Amino acid sequence: MTKEKSKFNPRKQKQLIRSLIPFTMVVVVISGLIVYLWISSEVDETLNELEIQQSIVVELNDDINILKDDIEYLERIDVLTARAMNELGMVFTAPETIAIYVDGSTLIDNK
């Protein structure tokens, strides 16, 4: 029987392993840095979008408050009266008096 020789002798295998370990470490470190930079940039973008949305919320709340103030102003009686008189040409009328005559003989006395 003959001994089969392996493709690599043990010394060459150790050299290959010794050269692959630093290479894999460098690849892992570079990949880790790339992933870290990607995650940090995504976090920054998300925080910027959050700040923009918060500023939009503040602006919308201000707009709502301004509109509420406008509504309250326009609901006042003096403003309604002035607009009715100036824009629509309405005038105040004299109050009418209604007199009702009741015949006393038709009333029933409850004694």
Coordinates of N, CA, C and O in Angstrom, one line a residue:
M1 N 0.8 -1.2 0.0 CA 0.0 0.0 0.0 C 0.9 1.2 0.0 O 1.9 1.3 0.7
T2 N 0.4 2.1 -0.7 CA 1.1 3.4 -0.8 C 0.4 4.4 0.0 O -0.9 4.5 0.1
K3 N 1.1 5.3 0.6 CA 0.5 6.4 1.3 C 0.1 7.5 0.3 O 0.9 7.9 -0.6
E4 N -1.1 8.0 0.5 CA -1.5 9.1 -0.4 C -1.0 10.4 0.3 O -1.2 10.6 1.4
K5 N -0.5 11.2 -0.6 CA 0.0 12.5 -0.1 C -1.2 13.5 -0.2 O -1.9 13.5 -1.1
S6 N -1.3 14.3 0.9 CA -2.4 15.3 0.8 C -1.9 16.4 -0.1 O -0.7 16.6 -0.4
K7 N -2.9 17.2 -0.5 CA -2.5 18.3 -1.4 C -1.6 19.3 -0.8 O -0.7 19.8 -1.4
F8 N -1.8 19.5 0.5 CA -1.0 20.5 1.2 C -0.3 19.8 2.3 O -0.8 19.0 3.0
N9 N 0.9 20.2 2.5 CA 1.6 19.6 3.6 C 1.3 20.5 4.8 O 0.8 21.6 4.7
P10 N 1.5 20.0 6.0 CA 1.1 20.7 7.2 C 1.7 22.1 7.4 O 1.1 23.0 7.8
R11 N 2.9 22.2 6.9 CA 3.5 23.5 7.0 C 2.8 24.6 6.1 O 2.6 25.7 6.5
K12 N 2.5 24.2 4.9 CA 1.8 25.1 4.0 C 0.4 25.4 4.5 O -0.1 26.5 4.4
Q13 N -0.2 24.4 5.2 CA -1.6 24.7 5.8 C -1.5 25.7 6.9 O -2.3 26.6 7.0
K14 N -0.4 25.6 7.7 CA -0.3 26.6 8.8 C 0.0 28.0 8.2 O -0.5 29.0 8.7
Q15 N 0.8 28.0 7.2 CA 1.1 29.3 6.5 C -0.2 29.9 6.0 O -0.5 31.1 6.1
L16 N -1.0 29.1 5.4 CA -2.3 29.6 4.8 C -3.2 30.1 5.9 O -3.8 31.1 5.8
I17 N -3.3 29.3 7.0 CA -4.1 29.8 8.1 C -3.6 31.1 8.7 O -4.4 32.0 9.0
R18 N -2.3 31.2 8.8 CA -1.7 32.4 9.4 C -1.9 33.6 8.5 O -2.0 34.7 9.0
S19 N -2.0 33.4 7.2 CA -2.3 34.5 6.3 C -3.7 34.8 6.2 O -4.1 36.0 5.9
L20 N -4.6 33.8 6.4 CA -6.1 34.1 6.3 C -6.6 34.8 7.6 O -7.6 35.6 7.5
I21 N -6.0 34.5 8.7 CA -6.5 35.1 10.0 C -6.4 36.7 9.9 O -7.4 37.3 10.2
P22 N -5.3 37.3 9.6 CA -5.3 38.7 9.5 C -6.2 39.3 8.4 O -6.9 40.3 8.6
F23 N -6.3 38.5 7.3 CA -7.2 39.0 6.2 C -8.6 39.0 6.7 O -9.3 40.0 6.5
T24 N -9.1 37.9 7.4 CA -10.5 37.9 7.8 C -10.7 38.9 8.9 O -11.8 39.5 9.0
M25 N -9.7 39.2 9.8 CA -9.9 40.2 10.8 C -10.0 41.6 10.2 O -10.9 42.4 10.6
V26 N -9.2 41.9 9.2 CA -9.3 43.2 8.5 C -10.7 43.3 7.8 O -11.3 44.3 7.9
V27 N -11.1 42.2 7.1 CA -12.4 42.3 6.5 C -13.5 42.5 7.5 O -14.5 43.3 7.3
V28 N -13.5 41.8 8.7 CA -14.5 42.0 9.7 C -14.5 43.4 10.3 O -15.5 44.0 10.5
V29 N -13.3 43.9 10.5 CA -13.2 45.3 11.1 C -13.7 46.3 10.1 O -14.5 47.2 10.4
I30 N -13.3 46.2 8.8 CA -13.8 47.1 7.8 C -15.3 47.0 7.6 O -16.1 48.0 7.5
S31 N -15.8 45.8 7.6 CA -17.3 45.6 7.5 C -18.0 46.2 8.7 O -19.1 46.8 8.6
G32 N -17.4 46.0 9.9 CA -18.0 46.6 11.1 C -18.0 48.1 11.0 O -19.0 48.7 11.4
L33 N -17.0 48.7 10.6 CA -17.0 50.2 10.4 C -18.0 50.7 9.4 O -18.7 51.7 9.6
I34 N -18.1 49.9 8.3 CA -19.1 50.3 7.3 C -20.5 50.2 7.9 O -21.4 51.1 7.7
V35 N -20.8 49.2 8.6 CA -22.1 49.0 9.2 C -22.4 50.1 10.3 O -23.5 50.7 10.4
Y36 N -21.3 50.4 11.1 CA -21.5 51.5 12.1 C -21.8 52.8 11.4 O -22.7 53.5 11.9
L37 N -21.0 53.1 10.4 CA -21.3 54.4 9.7 C -22.7 54.4 9.1 O -23.4 55.5 9.1
W38 N -23.1 53.3 8.5 CA -24.5 53.3 7.9 C -25.5 53.5 9.0 O -26.5 54.2 8.8
I39 N -25.4 52.8 10.1 CA -26.4 52.9 11.2 C -26.4 54.3 11.7 O -27.4 54.9 12.0
S40 N -25.2 54.9 11.9 CA -25.1 56.2 12.5 C -25.7 57.3 11.5 O -26.4 58.2 12.0
S41 N -25.5 57.1 10.2 CA -26.1 58.0 9.3 C -27.6 57.9 9.2 O -28.4 58.9 9.1
E42 N -28.1 56.6 9.4 CA -29.6 56.4 9.4 C -30.2 57.1 10.7 O -31.3 57.7 10.6
V43 N -29.5 56.9 11.8 CA -30.0 57.5 13.0 C -30.0 59.1 12.9 O -31.0 59.7 13.3
D44 N -29.0 59.6 12.3 CA -28.9 61.1 12.1 C -30.1 61.6 11.2 O -30.7 62.6 11.5
E45 N -30.3 60.8 10.1 CA -31.4 61.2 9.2 C -32.8 61.1 9.9 O -33.6 62.0 9.7
T46 N -32.9 60.1 10.7 CA -34.2 59.9 11.4 C -34.4 61.0 12.4 O -35.5 61.6 12.6
L47 N -33.3 61.4 13.1 CA -33.4 62.5 14.1 C -33.7 63.8 13.4 O -34.5 64.7 13.9
N48 N -33.1 64.1 12.2 CA -33.4 65.3 11.5 C -34.9 65.3 11.0 O -35.6 66.3 11.1
E49 N -35.4 64.2 10.5 CA -36.8 64.1 10.1 C -37.7 64.3 11.3 O -38.7 65.0 11.2
L50 N -37.3 63.8 12.5 CA -38.1 64.0 13.7 C -38.2 65.5 14.1 O -39.2 66.0 14.4
E51 N -37.0 66.2 14.0 CA -37.0 67.6 14.3 C -37.9 68.4 13.3 O -38.6 69.3 13.7
I52 N -37.8 68.0 12.1 CA -38.6 68.7 11.1 C -40.1 68.5 11.4 O -40.9 69.4 11.3
Q53 N -40.5 67.3 11.7 CA -41.9 67.0 12.0 C -42.3 67.7 13.3 O -43.5 68.2 13.4
Q54 N -41.5 67.8 14.3 CA -41.8 68.5 15.5 C -42.0 70.0 15.2 O -42.9 70.6 15.7
S55 N -41.2 70.6 14.3 CA -41.3 72.0 14.0 C -42.6 72.2 13.2 O -43.3 73.2 13.3
I56 N -43.0 71.2 12.3 CA -44.3 71.3 11.6 C -45.4 71.2 12.6 O -46.4 72.0 12.4
V57 N -45.3 70.4 13.6 CA -46.4 70.3 14.6 C -46.6 71.6 15.3 O -47.7 72.1 15.5
V58 N -45.4 72.3 15.7 CA -45.5 73.6 16.3 C -46.2 74.6 15.4 O -47.0 75.4 15.9
E59 N -45.8 74.6 14.2 CA -46.4 75.6 13.2 C -47.9 75.3 13.0 O -48.7 76.3 13.0
L60 N -48.3 74.1 12.9 CA -49.7 73.8 12.8 C -50.5 74.2 14.0 O -51.6 74.7 13.9
N61 N -49.9 73.9 15.2 CA -50.6 74.4 16.4 C -50.7 75.9 16.5 O -51.8 76.4 16.9
D62 N -49.7 76.6 16.0 CA -49.8 78.1 16.0 C -50.9 78.5 15.0 O -51.7 79.4 15.3
D63 N -51.0 77.8 13.8 CA -52.0 78.1 12.9 C -53.4 77.8 13.4 O -54.4 78.6 13.2
I64 N -53.5 76.7 14.2 CA -54.8 76.4 14.8 C -55.2 77.5 15.8 O -56.4 77.9 15.8
N65 N -54.3 77.9 16.6 CA -54.6 79.0 17.6 C -55.0 80.3 16.9 O -55.9 80.9 17.4
I66 N -54.3 80.6 15.8 CA -54.6 81.8 15.1 C -56.1 81.7 14.5 O -56.9 82.7 14.6
L67 N -56.4 80.6 14.0 CA -57.7 80.4 13.4 C -58.8 80.4 14.5 O -59.9 81.0 14.3
K68 N -58.5 79.8 15.7 CA -59.4 79.9 16.8 C -59.7 81.3 17.2 O -60.8 81.7 17.5
D69 N -58.6 82.1 17.3 CA -58.7 83.5 17.6 C -59.6 84.3 16.6 O -60.4 85.1 17.0
D70 N -59.3 84.0 15.3 CA -60.2 84.6 14.3 C -61.6 84.2 14.4 O -62.5 85.1 14.3
I71 N -61.9 83.0 14.7 CA -63.3 82.5 14.9 C -63.9 83.3 16.1 O -65.1 83.7 16.0
E72 N -63.2 83.3 17.2 CA -63.7 84.0 18.3 C -64.0 85.5 18.1 O -65.0 86.1 18.5
Y73 N -63.1 86.1 17.3 CA -63.3 87.5 16.9 C -64.5 87.7 16.1 O -65.3 88.6 16.3
L74 N -64.7 86.8 15.1 CA -65.8 87.0 14.1 C -67.1 86.6 14.7 O -68.2 87.0 14.2
E75 N -67.1 85.9 15.9 CA -68.4 85.5 16.5 C -68.9 86.6 17.5 O -70.0 86.5 17.9
R76 N -68.1 87.6 17.7 CA -68.5 88.7 18.6 C -69.7 89.5 18.0 O -69.8 89.7 16.8
I77 N -70.6 89.9 18.8 CA -71.8 90.6 18.4 C -71.5 91.9 17.7 O -72.1 92.2 16.6
D78 N -70.6 92.7 18.2 CA -70.3 94.0 17.6 C -69.7 93.8 16.2 O -69.9 94.6 15.3
V79 N -68.9 92.8 16.0 CA -68.3 92.5 14.7 C -69.4 92.0 13.7 O -69.5 92.5 12.6
L80 N -70.3 91.1 14.2 CA -71.4 90.7 13.3 C -72.3 91.9 13.0 O -72.7 92.0 11.8
T81 N -72.6 92.7 13.9 CA -73.4 93.9 13.6 C -72.8 94.8 12.6 O -73.4 95.3 11.7
A82 N -71.5 95.1 12.8 CA -70.8 96.0 11.9 C -70.8 95.4 10.5 O -71.0 96.1 9.5
R83 N -70.5 94.1 10.3 CA -70.5 93.5 9.0 C -71.9 93.5 8.4 O -72.0 93.7 7.2
A84 N -72.9 93.3 9.2 CA -74.3 93.2 8.7 C -74.7 94.6 8.2 O -75.3 94.8 7.1
M85 N -74.3 95.6 8.9 CA -74.6 97.0 8.5 C -73.8 97.5 7.3 O -74.3 98.1 6.4
N86 N -72.5 97.2 7.3 CA -71.6 97.8 6.3 C -71.6 96.9 5.0 O -71.7 97.5 3.9
E87 N -71.5 95.6 5.1 CA -71.4 94.8 3.9 C -72.7 94.4 3.3 O -72.9 94.3 2.1
L88 N -73.7 94.2 4.2 CA -75.0 93.7 3.7 C -76.1 94.8 3.6 O -77.2 94.6 3.1
G89 N -75.8 95.9 4.2 CA -76.7 97.0 4.2 C -77.9 96.8 5.1 O -79.0 97.4 4.8
M90 N -77.8 96.0 6.1 CA -78.9 95.8 7.0 C -79.0 97.0 8.0 O -78.1 97.6 8.3
V91 N -80.3 97.2 8.4 CA -80.5 98.3 9.4 C -81.3 97.7 10.5 O -82.0 96.7 10.4
F92 N -81.3 98.4 11.7 CA -82.1 98.0 12.8 C -83.5 98.5 12.6 O -83.7 99.6 12.1
T93 N -84.5 97.7 12.9 CA -85.9 98.1 12.8 C -86.4 98.5 14.2 O -85.8 98.1 15.2
A94 N -87.4 99.3 14.2 CA -88.0 99.7 15.5 C -88.8 98.5 16.0 O -89.5 97.8 15.2
P95 N -88.7 98.2 17.3 CA -89.4 97.1 17.8 C -91.0 97.3 17.7 O -91.5 98.4 17.8
E96 N -91.6 96.2 17.4 CA -93.1 96.3 17.2 C -93.7 95.8 18.5 O -93.2 95.0 19.2
T97 N -94.8 96.5 18.8 CA -95.6 96.1 20.0 C -96.9 95.4 19.6 O -97.6 95.9 18.8
I98 N -97.1 94.3 20.2 CA -98.3 93.6 20.0 C -99.2 93.7 21.2 O -98.8 93.4 22.3
A99 N -100.4 94.1 21.0 CA -101.3 94.2 22.1 C -102.4 93.2 21.9 O -103.0 93.0 20.8
I100 N -102.7 92.4 23.0 CA -103.7 91.4 22.9 C -104.8 91.8 23.9 O -104.6 92.1 25.1
Y101 N -106.0 91.9 23.4 CA -107.1 92.2 24.2 C -107.9 91.0 24.6 O -108.3 90.2 23.7
V102 N -108.1 90.8 25.9 CA -108.8 89.6 26.4 C -110.1 90.1 27.0 O -110.1 91.0 27.9
D103 N -111.2 89.5 26.6 CA -112.5 89.9 27.2 C -112.5 89.3 28.6 O -112.4 88.1 28.8
G104 N -112.8 90.1 29.5 CA -112.8 89.7 30.9 C -114.0 88.8 31.2 O -113.9 88.0 32.2
S105 N -115.0 88.8 30.5 CA -116.2 88.0 30.8 C -116.0 86.5 30.4 O -116.6 85.7 30.9
T106 N -115.0 86.3 29.6 CA -114.7 84.9 29.2 C -113.8 84.2 30.1 O -113.6 83.0 30.0
L107 N -113.2 85.0 31.0 CA -112.3 84.3 32.0 C -113.1 83.7 33.1 O -114.1 84.2 33.6
I108 N -112.6 82.6 33.6 CA -113.2 81.9 34.7 C -112.5 82.3 36.0 O -111.3 82.2 36.1
D109 N -113.3 82.6 37.0 CA -112.7 83.0 38.3 C -112.5 81.7 39.1 O -113.5 80.9 39.3
N110 N -111.4 81.4 39.5 CA -111.2 80.3 40.4 C -111.1 80.7 41.8 O -110.1 81.2 42.3
K111 N -112.2 80.6 42.5 CA -112.2 81.0 43.9 C -112.4 79.9 44.8 O -112.9 78.9 44.7

